[in-house]
Structure formats: structure tokens, C-alpha cells
PDB file of C-alpha atoms and ligand atoms in Angstrom:
ATOM      1  CA  UNK A  16     -19.856 -12.373   0.196  1.00 75.00           C
ATOM      2  CA  UNK A  17     -20.073  -9.783   2.933  1.00 91.00           C
ATOM      3  CA  UNK A  18     -19.440  -6.154   1.829  1.00 95.00           C
ATOM      4  CA  UNK A  19     -16.570  -5.695   4.293  1.00 95.00           C
ATOM      5  CA  UNK A  20     -14.783  -8.808   3.081  1.00 97.00           C
ATOM      6  CA  UNK A  21     -15.240  -7.775  -0.554  1.00 96.00           C
ATOM      7  CA  UNK A  22     -14.044  -4.264   0.171  1.00 97.00           C
ATOM      8  CA  UNK A  23     -10.921  -5.431   2.017  1.00 97.00           C
ATOM      9  CA  UNK A  24     -10.172  -8.042  -0.645  1.00 97.00           C
ATOM     10  CA  UNK A  25     -10.341  -5.384  -3.340  1.00 97.00           C
ATOM     11  CA  UNK A  26      -7.434  -3.654  -1.597  1.00 97.00           C
ATOM     12  CA  UNK A  27      -5.333  -6.815  -1.995  1.00 97.00           C
ATOM     13  CA  UNK A  28      -6.488  -8.048  -5.399  1.00 97.00           C
ATOM     14  CA  UNK A  29      -7.243  -5.152  -7.719  1.00 96.00           C
ATOM     15  CA  UNK A  30     -10.804  -5.484  -9.014  1.00 91.00           C
ATOM     16  CA  UNK A  31      -9.900  -3.806 -12.331  1.00 93.00           C
ATOM     17  CA  UNK A  32      -7.744  -6.718 -13.502  1.00 96.00           C
ATOM     18  CA  UNK A  33      -8.123  -9.318 -10.733  1.00 97.00           C
ATOM     19  CA  UNK A  34      -4.406  -9.141  -9.896  1.00 98.00           C
ATOM     20  CA  UNK A  35      -2.235  -8.168  -6.937  1.00 98.00           C
ATOM     21  CA  UNK A  36       1.395  -7.785  -5.884  1.00 98.00           C
ATOM     22  CA  UNK A  37       1.859  -8.671  -2.210  1.00 98.00           C
ATOM     23  CA  UNK A  38       5.272  -8.034  -0.710  1.00 98.00           C
ATOM     24  CA  UNK A  39       6.109 -10.795   1.808  1.00 98.00           C
ATOM     25  CA  UNK A  40       8.333  -9.879   4.756  1.00 98.00           C
ATOM     26  CA  UNK A  41       6.991 -12.310   7.373  1.00 98.00           C
ATOM     27  CA  UNK A  42       9.896 -14.792   7.160  1.00 97.00           C
ATOM     28  CA  UNK A  43      11.327 -13.886  10.572  1.00 97.00           C
ATOM     29  CA  UNK A  44       8.333 -15.442  12.341  1.00 96.00           C
ATOM     30  CA  UNK A  45      10.092 -18.808  12.196  1.00 94.00           C
ATOM     31  CA  UNK A  46      13.433 -18.089  10.464  1.00 96.00           C
ATOM     32  CA  UNK A  47      14.673 -15.193  12.604  1.00 95.00           C
ATOM     33  CA  UNK A  48      16.764 -12.478  10.925  1.00 96.00           C
ATOM     34  CA  UNK A  49      16.688 -13.817   7.371  1.00 95.00           C
ATOM     35  CA  UNK A  50      19.407 -12.587   4.991  1.00 96.00           C
ATOM     36  CA  UNK A  51      18.661  -9.034   3.793  1.00 97.00           C
ATOM     37  CA  UNK A  52      15.664  -8.861   6.121  1.00 97.00           C
ATOM     38  CA  UNK A  53      17.828  -8.333   9.210  1.00 97.00           C
ATOM     39  CA  UNK A  54      16.543  -4.775   9.461  1.00 97.00           C
ATOM     40  CA  UNK A  55      12.986  -5.007   8.106  1.00 97.00           C
ATOM     41  CA  UNK A  56      12.424  -1.251   8.184  1.00 97.00           C
ATOM     42  CA  UNK A  57      15.337  -0.682   5.829  1.00 98.00           C
ATOM     43  CA  UNK A  58      14.245  -3.513   3.518  1.00 98.00           C
ATOM     44  CA  UNK A  59      10.583  -2.522   3.375  1.00 98.00           C
ATOM     45  CA  UNK A  60      10.777   1.272   2.995  1.00 97.00           C
ATOM     46  CA  UNK A  61      12.029   1.651  -0.607  1.00 97.00           C
ATOM     47  CA  UNK A  62       9.768  -1.170  -1.873  1.00 98.00           C
ATOM     48  CA  UNK A  63       6.482  -0.138  -0.325  1.00 98.00           C
ATOM     49  CA  UNK A  64       5.395   2.219  -3.083  1.00 97.00           C
ATOM     50  CA  UNK A  65       5.493  -0.618  -5.645  1.00 98.00           C
ATOM     51  CA  UNK A  66       3.494  -3.162  -3.606  1.00 98.00           C
ATOM     52  CA  UNK A  67      -0.298  -3.459  -3.479  1.00 98.00           C
ATOM     53  CA  UNK A  68      -0.146  -4.986  -0.004  1.00 98.00           C
ATOM     54  CA  UNK A  69       2.348  -5.987   2.662  1.00 98.00           C
ATOM     55  CA  UNK A  70       2.406  -9.376   4.415  1.00 98.00           C
ATOM     56  CA  UNK A  71       4.006  -9.403   7.873  1.00 98.00           C
ATOM     57  CA  UNK A  72       3.568 -10.133  11.566  1.00 98.00           C
ATOM     58  CA  UNK A  73       2.259  -7.670  14.126  1.00 98.00           C
ATOM     59  CA  UNK A  74       5.736  -7.255  15.644  1.00 98.00           C
ATOM     60  CA  UNK A  75       7.328  -6.056  12.427  1.00 98.00           C
ATOM     61  CA  UNK A  76       4.268  -3.987  11.548  1.00 98.00           C
ATOM     62  CA  UNK A  77       4.394  -2.079  14.846  1.00 97.00           C
ATOM     63  CA  UNK A  78       8.127  -1.495  14.802  1.00 97.00           C
ATOM     64  CA  UNK A  79       9.028  -1.146  11.140  1.00 97.00           C
ATOM     65  CA  UNK A  80       6.100   0.405   9.267  1.00 98.00           C
ATOM     66  CA  UNK A  81       4.979   4.011   9.624  1.00 96.00           C
ATOM     67  CA  UNK A  82       1.486   4.087  11.144  1.00 95.00           C
ATOM     68  CA  UNK A  83       0.547   6.776   8.624  1.00 96.00           C
ATOM     69  CA  UNK A  84       1.252   4.430   5.746  1.00 96.00           C
ATOM     70  CA  UNK A  85      -1.817   3.499   3.716  1.00 95.00           C
ATOM     71  CA  UNK A  86      -0.450   0.166   2.453  1.00 98.00           C
ATOM     72  CA  UNK A  87      -3.054  -2.602   2.985  1.00 98.00           C
ATOM     73  CA  UNK A  88      -1.805  -5.036   5.618  1.00 98.00           C
ATOM     74  CA  UNK A  89      -1.969  -8.824   5.299  1.00 98.00           C
ATOM     75  CA  UNK A  90      -1.357  -9.829   8.884  1.00 98.00           C
ATOM     76  CA  UNK A  91       0.286 -13.184   9.544  1.00 98.00           C
ATOM     77  CA  UNK A  92      -1.540 -14.604  12.546  1.00 98.00           C
ATOM     78  CA  UNK A  93      -0.158 -18.141  12.662  1.00 97.00           C
ATOM     79  CA  UNK A  94       3.153 -19.289  14.113  1.00 97.00           C
ATOM     80  CA  UNK A  95       4.614 -20.512  17.367  1.00 94.00           C
ATOM     81  CA  UNK A  96       7.318 -22.674  15.756  1.00 94.00           C
ATOM     82  CA  UNK A  97      10.927 -22.109  14.747  1.00 94.00           C
ATOM     83  CA  UNK A  98      13.392 -23.616  12.325  1.00 94.00           C
ATOM     84  CA  UNK A  99      15.020 -25.299  15.348  1.00 95.00           C
ATOM     85  CA  UNK A 100      11.823 -26.729  16.791  1.00 92.00           C
ATOM     86  CA  UNK A 101      10.265 -30.148  16.732  1.00 88.00           C
ATOM     87  CA  UNK A 102       7.993 -29.667  13.714  1.00 92.00           C
ATOM     88  CA  UNK A 103       7.262 -26.545  11.666  1.00 93.00           C
ATOM     89  CA  UNK A 104       3.702 -27.677  11.088  1.00 94.00           C
ATOM     90  CA  UNK A 105       2.786 -27.395  14.772  1.00 94.00           C
ATOM     91  CA  UNK A 106       1.418 -23.869  14.346  1.00 96.00           C
ATOM     92  CA  UNK A 107      -1.183 -22.128  16.407  1.00 97.00           C
ATOM     93  CA  UNK A 108      -3.093 -18.864  16.003  1.00 98.00           C
ATOM     94  CA  UNK A 109      -0.807 -16.242  17.522  1.00 98.00           C
ATOM     95  CA  UNK A 110      -2.770 -13.015  17.083  1.00 98.00           C
ATOM     96  CA  UNK A 111      -6.354 -12.313  18.087  1.00 98.00           C
ATOM     97  CA  UNK A 112      -8.998 -10.910  15.779  1.00 98.00           C
ATOM     98  CA  UNK A 113      -9.336  -7.868  18.070  1.00 98.00           C
ATOM     99  CA  UNK A 114      -5.627  -7.142  17.605  1.00 98.00           C
ATOM    100  CA  UNK A 115      -5.985  -7.524  13.826  1.00 98.00           C
ATOM    101  CA  UNK A 116      -8.834  -5.002  13.893  1.00 98.00           C
ATOM    102  CA  UNK A 117      -6.797  -2.585  16.039  1.00 97.00           C
ATOM    103  CA  UNK A 118      -3.967  -2.864  13.529  1.00 98.00           C
ATOM    104  CA  UNK A 119      -6.410  -2.152  10.694  1.00 98.00           C
ATOM    105  CA  UNK A 120      -5.538  -5.394   8.877  1.00 98.00           C
ATOM    106  CA  UNK A 121      -7.062  -5.832   5.420  1.00 98.00           C
ATOM    107  CA  UNK A 122      -6.526  -9.589   5.464  1.00 98.00           C
ATOM    108  CA  UNK A 123      -5.413 -12.341   7.883  1.00 98.00           C
ATOM    109  CA  UNK A 124      -2.812 -14.916   6.809  1.00 98.00           C
ATOM    110  CA  UNK A 125      -2.336 -18.394   8.255  1.00 98.00           C
ATOM    111  CA  UNK A 126      -0.376 -21.474   7.152  1.00 98.00           C
ATOM    112  CA  UNK A 127      -1.845 -24.909   6.620  1.00 97.00           C
ATOM    113  CA  UNK A 128       0.296 -28.042   6.363  1.00 96.00           C
ATOM    114  CA  UNK A 129      -1.708 -30.672   4.473  1.00 95.00           C
ATOM    115  CA  UNK A 130      -0.237 -34.157   4.839  1.00 93.00           C
ATOM    116  CA  UNK A 131       1.920 -33.218   7.804  1.00 93.00           C
ATOM    117  CA  UNK A 132       1.825 -34.509  11.379  1.00 92.00           C
ATOM    118  CA  UNK A 133      -0.179 -31.480  12.518  1.00 95.00           C
ATOM    119  CA  UNK A 134      -2.451 -31.277   9.462  1.00 95.00           C
ATOM    120  CA  UNK A 135      -5.610 -31.427  11.564  1.00 97.00           C
ATOM    121  CA  UNK A 136      -4.451 -28.696  13.933  1.00 97.00           C
ATOM    122  CA  UNK A 137      -3.566 -26.310  11.085  1.00 97.00           C
ATOM    123  CA  UNK A 138      -6.822 -26.972   9.205  1.00 98.00           C
ATOM    124  CA  UNK A 139      -8.749 -26.438  12.393  1.00 98.00           C
ATOM    125  CA  UNK A 140      -6.831 -23.159  12.903  1.00 98.00           C
ATOM    126  CA  UNK A 141      -7.932 -22.091   9.421  1.00 98.00           C
ATOM    127  CA  UNK A 142     -11.586 -22.913  10.080  1.00 98.00           C
ATOM    128  CA  UNK A 143     -11.548 -20.963  13.348  1.00 98.00           C
ATOM    129  CA  UNK A 144      -9.870 -17.991  11.725  1.00 98.00           C
ATOM    130  CA  UNK A 145     -12.377 -17.909   8.860  1.00 98.00           C
ATOM    131  CA  UNK A 146     -15.229 -17.979  11.413  1.00 98.00           C
ATOM    132  CA  UNK A 147     -13.657 -15.012  13.242  1.00 98.00           C
ATOM    133  CA  UNK A 148     -12.860 -13.156  10.015  1.00 98.00           C
ATOM    134  CA  UNK A 149     -16.413 -13.611   8.737  1.00 97.00           C
ATOM    135  CA  UNK A 150     -17.771 -12.091  11.961  1.00 97.00           C
ATOM    136  CA  UNK A 151     -15.873  -8.864  11.365  1.00 97.00           C
ATOM    137  CA  UNK A 152     -15.628  -8.737   7.572  1.00 97.00           C
ATOM    138  CA  UNK A 153     -11.934  -9.603   7.317  1.00 98.00           C
ATOM    139  CA  UNK A 154     -10.810 -12.019   4.583  1.00 98.00           C
ATOM    140  CA  UNK A 155      -8.366 -14.869   5.193  1.00 98.00           C
ATOM    141  CA  UNK A 156      -5.346 -15.850   3.100  1.00 98.00           C
ATOM    142  CA  UNK A 157      -4.429 -19.541   3.506  1.00 98.00           C
ATOM    143  CA  UNK A 158      -0.729 -20.187   2.985  1.00 98.00           C
ATOM    144  CA  UNK A 159      -0.209 -23.724   1.739  1.00 96.00           C
ATOM    145  CA  UNK A 160       3.120 -24.571   3.329  1.00 87.00           C
ATOM    146  CA  UNK A 161       4.904 -27.685   2.159  1.00 81.00           C
ATOM    147  CA  UNK A 162       6.308 -30.183   4.657  1.00 73.00           C
ATOM    148  CA  UNK A 163       9.818 -31.597   4.134  1.00 70.00           C
ATOM    149  CA  UNK A 164       8.656 -34.881   2.691  1.00 72.00           C
ATOM    150  CA  UNK A 165       5.909 -33.445   0.441  1.00 76.00           C
ATOM    151  CA  UNK A 166       6.377 -33.048  -3.316  1.00 83.00           C
ATOM    152  CA  UNK A 167       5.523 -29.616  -4.681  1.00 86.00           C
ATOM    153  CA  UNK A 168       3.534 -31.054  -7.571  1.00 93.00           C
ATOM    154  CA  UNK A 169       0.159 -30.110  -9.010  1.00 96.00           C
ATOM    155  CA  UNK A 170      -1.613 -33.043  -7.383  1.00 94.00           C
ATOM    156  CA  UNK A 171      -0.469 -32.126  -3.878  1.00 95.00           C
ATOM    157  CA  UNK A 172      -0.801 -28.352  -4.292  1.00 97.00           C
ATOM    158  CA  UNK A 173      -4.271 -28.700  -5.844  1.00 97.00           C
ATOM    159  CA  UNK A 174      -5.309 -30.814  -2.852  1.00 96.00           C
ATOM    160  CA  UNK A 175      -4.020 -28.218  -0.368  1.00 97.00           C
ATOM    161  CA  UNK A 176      -5.517 -25.238  -2.215  1.00 98.00           C
ATOM    162  CA  UNK A 177      -8.898 -26.891  -2.636  1.00 98.00           C
ATOM    163  CA  UNK A 178      -9.099 -27.860   1.024  1.00 98.00           C
ATOM    164  CA  UNK A 179      -8.192 -24.295   2.011  1.00 98.00           C
ATOM    165  CA  UNK A 180     -10.959 -22.905  -0.191  1.00 98.00           C
ATOM    166  CA  UNK A 181     -13.477 -25.486   1.058  1.00 98.00           C
ATOM    167  CA  UNK A 182     -12.741 -24.434   4.636  1.00 98.00           C
ATOM    168  CA  UNK A 183     -13.537 -20.859   3.648  1.00 98.00           C
ATOM    169  CA  UNK A 184     -10.228 -19.148   2.785  1.00 98.00           C
ATOM    170  CA  UNK A 185     -10.860 -16.131   0.559  1.00 98.00           C
ATOM    171  CA  UNK A 186      -7.430 -16.248  -1.151  1.00 98.00           C
ATOM    172  CA  UNK A 187      -4.873 -19.057  -1.273  1.00 98.00           C
ATOM    173  CA  UNK A 188      -1.117 -18.808  -1.602  1.00 98.00           C
ATOM    174  CA  UNK A 189       0.798 -21.694  -3.077  1.00 98.00           C
ATOM    175  CA  UNK A 190       3.849 -22.518  -5.203  1.00 97.00           C
ATOM    176  CA  UNK A 191       4.139 -22.520  -8.963  1.00 97.00           C
ATOM    177  CA  UNK A 192       4.527 -26.013 -10.449  1.00 96.00           C
ATOM    178  CA  UNK A 193       4.182 -27.940 -13.671  1.00 97.00           C
ATOM    179  CA  UNK A 194       0.486 -28.131 -14.706  1.00 97.00           C
ATOM    180  CA  UNK A 195      -0.245 -25.170 -12.443  1.00 98.00           C
ATOM    181  CA  UNK A 196      -3.463 -24.497 -14.372  1.00 98.00           C
ATOM    182  CA  UNK A 197      -4.878 -27.651 -12.704  1.00 98.00           C
ATOM    183  CA  UNK A 198      -4.227 -26.111  -9.287  1.00 98.00           C
ATOM    184  CA  UNK A 199      -6.059 -22.923 -10.311  1.00 98.00           C
ATOM    185  CA  UNK A 200      -8.908 -24.846 -11.982  1.00 98.00           C
ATOM    186  CA  UNK A 201      -9.601 -26.832  -8.826  1.00 98.00           C
ATOM    187  CA  UNK A 202      -9.632 -23.827  -6.526  1.00 98.00           C
ATOM    188  CA  UNK A 203     -12.715 -21.589  -6.507  1.00 98.00           C
ATOM    189  CA  UNK A 204     -10.929 -18.600  -4.921  1.00 98.00           C
ATOM    190  CA  UNK A 205      -7.979 -16.538  -6.227  1.00 98.00           C
ATOM    191  CA  UNK A 206      -4.602 -18.279  -6.101  1.00 98.00           C
ATOM    192  CA  UNK A 207      -1.385 -16.306  -5.693  1.00 98.00           C
ATOM    193  CA  UNK A 208       2.144 -17.687  -5.762  1.00 98.00           C
ATOM    194  CA  UNK A 209       5.094 -17.434  -3.401  1.00 97.00           C
ATOM    195  CA  UNK A 210       8.475 -16.821  -4.978  1.00 96.00           C
ATOM    196  CA  UNK A 211      10.348 -19.356  -2.855  1.00 95.00           C
ATOM    197  CA  UNK A 212      14.144 -19.426  -2.515  1.00 95.00           C
ATOM    198  CA  UNK A 213      16.179 -16.770  -4.313  1.00 97.00           C
ATOM    199  CA  UNK A 214      16.630 -17.492  -8.020  1.00 97.00           C
ATOM    200  CA  UNK A 215      18.530 -15.571 -10.682  1.00 96.00           C
ATOM    201  CA  UNK A 216      16.354 -12.544 -11.465  1.00 96.00           C
ATOM    202  CA  UNK A 217      15.448 -13.712 -14.949  1.00 96.00           C
ATOM    203  CA  UNK A 218      14.240 -17.080 -13.628  1.00 97.00           C
ATOM    204  CA  UNK A 219      12.101 -15.407 -10.967  1.00 97.00           C
ATOM    205  CA  UNK A 220      10.539 -13.213 -13.655  1.00 98.00           C
ATOM    206  CA  UNK A 221       9.840 -16.299 -15.771  1.00 98.00           C
ATOM    207  CA  UNK A 222       8.201 -17.895 -12.740  1.00 98.00           C
ATOM    208  CA  UNK A 223       5.990 -14.828 -12.334  1.00 98.00           C
ATOM    209  CA  UNK A 224       5.128 -14.697 -16.028  1.00 98.00           C
ATOM    210  CA  UNK A 225       4.247 -18.401 -16.225  1.00 98.00           C
ATOM    211  CA  UNK A 226       2.144 -18.285 -13.073  1.00 98.00           C
ATOM    212  CA  UNK A 227       0.103 -15.346 -14.398  1.00 98.00           C
ATOM    213  CA  UNK A 228      -0.257 -17.029 -17.802  1.00 98.00           C
ATOM    214  CA  UNK A 229      -1.534 -20.187 -16.078  1.00 98.00           C
ATOM    215  CA  UNK A 230      -4.165 -18.340 -14.058  1.00 98.00           C
ATOM    216  CA  UNK A 231      -2.555 -16.990 -10.872  1.00 98.00           C
ATOM    217  CA  UNK A 232      -4.091 -13.818  -9.481  1.00 98.00           C
ATOM    218  CA  UNK A 233      -0.724 -12.419  -8.522  1.00 98.00           C
ATOM    219  CA  UNK A 234       2.248 -12.974  -6.286  1.00 98.00           C
ATOM    220  CA  UNK A 235       3.084 -12.975  -2.593  1.00 98.00           C
ATOM    221  CA  UNK A 236       6.801 -12.566  -3.099  1.00 98.00           C
ATOM    222  CA  UNK A 237       9.651 -11.969  -0.693  1.00 98.00           C
ATOM    223  CA  UNK A 238      13.178 -13.330  -1.148  1.00 98.00           C
ATOM    224  CA  UNK A 239      13.255 -12.992  -4.931  1.00 98.00           C
ATOM    225  CA  UNK A 240      12.655  -9.282  -4.449  1.00 98.00           C
ATOM    226  CA  UNK A 241      14.595  -8.195  -1.381  1.00 98.00           C
ATOM    227  CA  UNK A 242      17.472 -10.669  -1.690  1.00 98.00           C
ATOM    228  CA  UNK A 243      18.157  -9.354  -5.189  1.00 97.00           C
ATOM    229  CA  UNK A 244      20.999  -6.870  -5.595  1.00 96.00           C
ATOM    230  CA  UNK A 245      18.397  -4.734  -7.368  1.00 96.00           C
ATOM    231  CA  UNK A 246      15.258  -5.044  -5.236  1.00 97.00           C
ATOM    232  CA  UNK A 247      13.536  -1.918  -6.557  1.00 97.00           C
ATOM    233  CA  UNK A 248      14.025  -2.883 -10.199  1.00 97.00           C
ATOM    234  CA  UNK A 249      12.928  -6.412  -9.329  1.00 97.00           C
ATOM    235  CA  UNK A 250       9.623  -5.432  -7.729  1.00 98.00           C
ATOM    236  CA  UNK A 251       8.929  -3.029 -10.574  1.00 97.00           C
ATOM    237  CA  UNK A 252       9.597  -5.772 -13.109  1.00 98.00           C
ATOM    238  CA  UNK A 253       7.374  -8.251 -11.236  1.00 98.00           C
ATOM    239  CA  UNK A 254       4.664  -5.615 -11.031  1.00 98.00           C
ATOM    240  CA  UNK A 255       4.847  -4.894 -14.752  1.00 98.00           C
ATOM    241  CA  UNK A 256       4.319  -8.581 -15.542  1.00 98.00           C
ATOM    242  CA  UNK A 257       1.448  -8.995 -13.072  1.00 98.00           C
ATOM    243  CA  UNK A 258      -0.417  -5.765 -13.818  1.00 98.00           C
ATOM    244  CA  UNK A 259       0.653  -4.630 -17.281  1.00 97.00           C
ATOM    245  CA  UNK A 260       1.125  -7.961 -19.047  1.00 97.00           C
ATOM    246  CA  UNK A 261       4.767  -7.312 -19.971  1.00 97.00           C
ATOM    247  CA  UNK A 262       6.857 -10.237 -21.162  1.00 97.00           C
ATOM    248  CA  UNK A 263       9.977 -11.225 -19.224  1.00 97.00           C
ATOM    249  CA  UNK A 264      12.233  -9.559 -21.801  1.00 96.00           C
ATOM    250  CA  UNK A 265      10.144  -6.371 -21.841  1.00 95.00           C
ATOM    251  CA  UNK A 266      10.258  -6.176 -18.063  1.00 96.00           C
ATOM    252  CA  UNK A 267      14.046  -6.676 -18.068  1.00 95.00           C
ATOM    253  CA  UNK A 268      14.473  -3.982 -20.708  1.00 94.00           C
ATOM    254  CA  UNK A 269      12.220  -1.557 -18.870  1.00 92.00           C
ATOM    255  CA  UNK A 270      13.579  -1.960 -15.374  1.00 93.00           C
ATOM    256  CA  UNK A 271      17.132  -3.333 -15.617  1.00 91.00           C
ATOM    257  CA  UNK A 272      18.719  -2.448 -18.940  1.00 89.00           C
ATOM    258  CA  UNK A 273      17.679   1.184 -18.677  1.00 76.00           C
ATOM    259  CA  UNK A 274      19.458   1.439 -15.322  1.00 72.00           C
ATOM    260  CA  UNK A 275      22.907   1.033 -16.866  1.00 64.00           C
ATOM    261  CA  UNK A 276      23.817  -1.980 -14.764  1.00 62.00           C
ATOM    262  CA  UNK A 277      27.413  -3.147 -14.974  1.00 52.00           C
ATOM    263  CA  UNK A 278      28.002  -5.970 -17.441  1.00 45.00           C
ATOM    264  CA  UNK A 279      28.838  -8.485 -14.674  1.00 52.00           C
ATOM    265  CA  UNK A 280      25.524  -7.693 -12.980  1.00 61.00           C
ATOM    266  CA  UNK A 281      23.688  -8.246 -16.220  1.00 56.00           C
ATOM    267  CA  UNK A 282      25.409 -11.549 -16.622  1.00 54.00           C
ATOM    268  CA  UNK A 283      23.962 -12.696 -13.288  1.00 61.00           C
ATOM    269  CA  UNK A 284      20.584 -11.462 -14.384  1.00 66.00           C
ATOM    270  CA  UNK A 285      20.649 -13.307 -17.674  1.00 58.00           C
ATOM    271  CA  UNK A 286      21.917 -16.584 -16.268  1.00 54.00           C
TER     272      UNK A 286
HETATM  273  C1  R5P B  11       6.894 -18.040   4.500  1.00 64.44           C
HETATM  274  O1  R5P B  11       7.829 -17.830   5.256  1.00 64.44           O
HETATM  275  C2  R5P B  11       6.014 -16.987   4.156  1.00 64.44           C
HETATM  276  O2  R5P B  11       4.674 -17.298   4.091  1.00 64.44           O
HETATM  277  C3  R5P B  11       6.430 -16.160   2.954  1.00 64.44           C
HETATM  278  O3  R5P B  11       5.647 -15.029   3.012  1.00 64.44           O
HETATM  279  C4  R5P B  11       6.217 -16.797   1.601  1.00 64.44           C
HETATM  280  O4  R5P B  11       6.893 -17.993   1.476  1.00 64.44           O
HETATM  281  C5  R5P B  11       6.561 -15.844   0.456  1.00 64.44           C
HETATM  282  O5  R5P B  11       7.887 -15.483   0.476  1.00 64.44           O
HETATM  283  P1  R5P B  11       8.943 -16.018  -0.572  1.00 64.44           P
HETATM  284  O6  R5P B  11       8.583 -15.390  -1.882  1.00 64.44           O
HETATM  285  O7  R5P B  11      10.261 -15.540  -0.049  1.00 64.44           O
HETATM  286  O8  R5P B  11       8.828 -17.511  -0.632  1.00 64.44           O
END
């Protein structure tokens, strides 16, 4: 692998332990002002110091992140659809490689929709992006998005992740599922997991713990962090599981119980 790609990747996935915590705030690219991400600047600022990298679009990067920040940027470069549109899988490449270089991106992120109507288009987008990234030493994160009618099971996710890696993605993001180790086994590049819809905090920490135990190289997590009533404690707890091998209970004790949360808040947490 090219030195530049390796160097940039090491900013996303720590080479010491092979793990990374990516904070995802790119949801607005098709969802608009998502709950608790209405003002991205406000959401991002207190969390940044606990993330290894930040995943977002160029628009939010330019307007909501201090240009003096040294957080490695995972730049979402696919889109062109909305929740109201014809088909979410009809994505195109929205941001040029020159723009990604100007923005000092450490990684490019693009969604693929295996099994969807526009499967071919999204896989072709990925191939083109990898070709561009390879030219300039910038790695590519393939986001395996799931179409409405697709099951999020190991068979389907393993298929998507493997195809992404075969087309040259340097990291793949997918969902945690039963038999997740099969997904990791079949994918020759690091696999990280999305958090998905907001869960009770304890469940999201279990998801993180199980994914790491089953071979994930980290998380690309959004809603389960910033939609929590305790986003800072949540990202710290996730981080402690990913990087320090804490159990779910240890992470809760370290980052929630020590904060003197009210008993009703703890109840939500322990649901
Ligand atoms: C989809 O909108 C994006 O790729 C998100 O970055 C990804 O799904 C991770 O965010 P969450 O943990 O909220 O699912």
C-alpha cells in the first residue's frame, strides 16, 4: 500500500491497537436537520476531543469546524438524494478529489447499495473514487448502506463488505449483526460499525462491546452519541470500550455513575 494511504489511514485507525472512534455527523446530506444535529457546530464542538476522526460533508466541514482543528477528516463525497426522493440508492459522487485535497481530507467516504436498483451505479462510483484516491494517496471508506427491502444479516452484510473490499475500499463501514465474525472474516480490510438508530445507552454500549469482541476495528457512530442526553459521557464510554477494552459495566461506572446522574436518568440508561 502506498505510503500516503497508509499514513492517512493511521490517523483514522490507530496503528497501536488497530482501532478507531469515528464521530459521524454526515446525516444531513440526505436527512436534513436531523434531531440534535440541527446546529452541527454546537453538536460537534464538545465531542471533538474524544473522537479519533470526524465524518461529514464539505458543507458542514467549512461552516461548522474550526479550520485550525487537527481532527482527521473523513469526507463524505457521495450523495445527491434525499429522504423525499425517488430512491436513496441513486447516489453520485458529489465532491471532487481536488476539493478533498484542498480540505485536507484524511479519508473519502462513499455509500454503496448492494442489491438495490442503483447497485451498479454505486459500485461504479466506488471504483472511480478508489482510482482517484489511489492517485493522490487518499484512502476510501465504503459505507454499506442497506436498502429498505434488504435484511441486515451476516450473509447480506458479508456480501456487501467483501464487494467493497474487492473494489479497493481501504476501510468498510457496516452494521453489527448476529454472526458478525463471519462478516469480518470475509473482508480483508478493517470493518467498522455504524451505531444506527438511537438505542438506550446501555444497549448501544453492548453493541459496541460485541462488535469489538467479534473483530470490528472500531465504530463510525453518530445518533447513539449525540442524540443521548449525555453525549460526552457516551462518547467517552464508547471510546473506553474500543480503545481500553473496558466492559459495558466498567464503562458505565467510569463515565455515567461517577457523574451523579439523577436516578430517573440512570433508569433510562439501564433499561
Ligand atoms: C448515514 O447517514 C451515515 O453514513 C452515518 O454516518 C452512519 O449511519 C453512522 O451514523 P449512525 O451511528 O447514526 O448510524
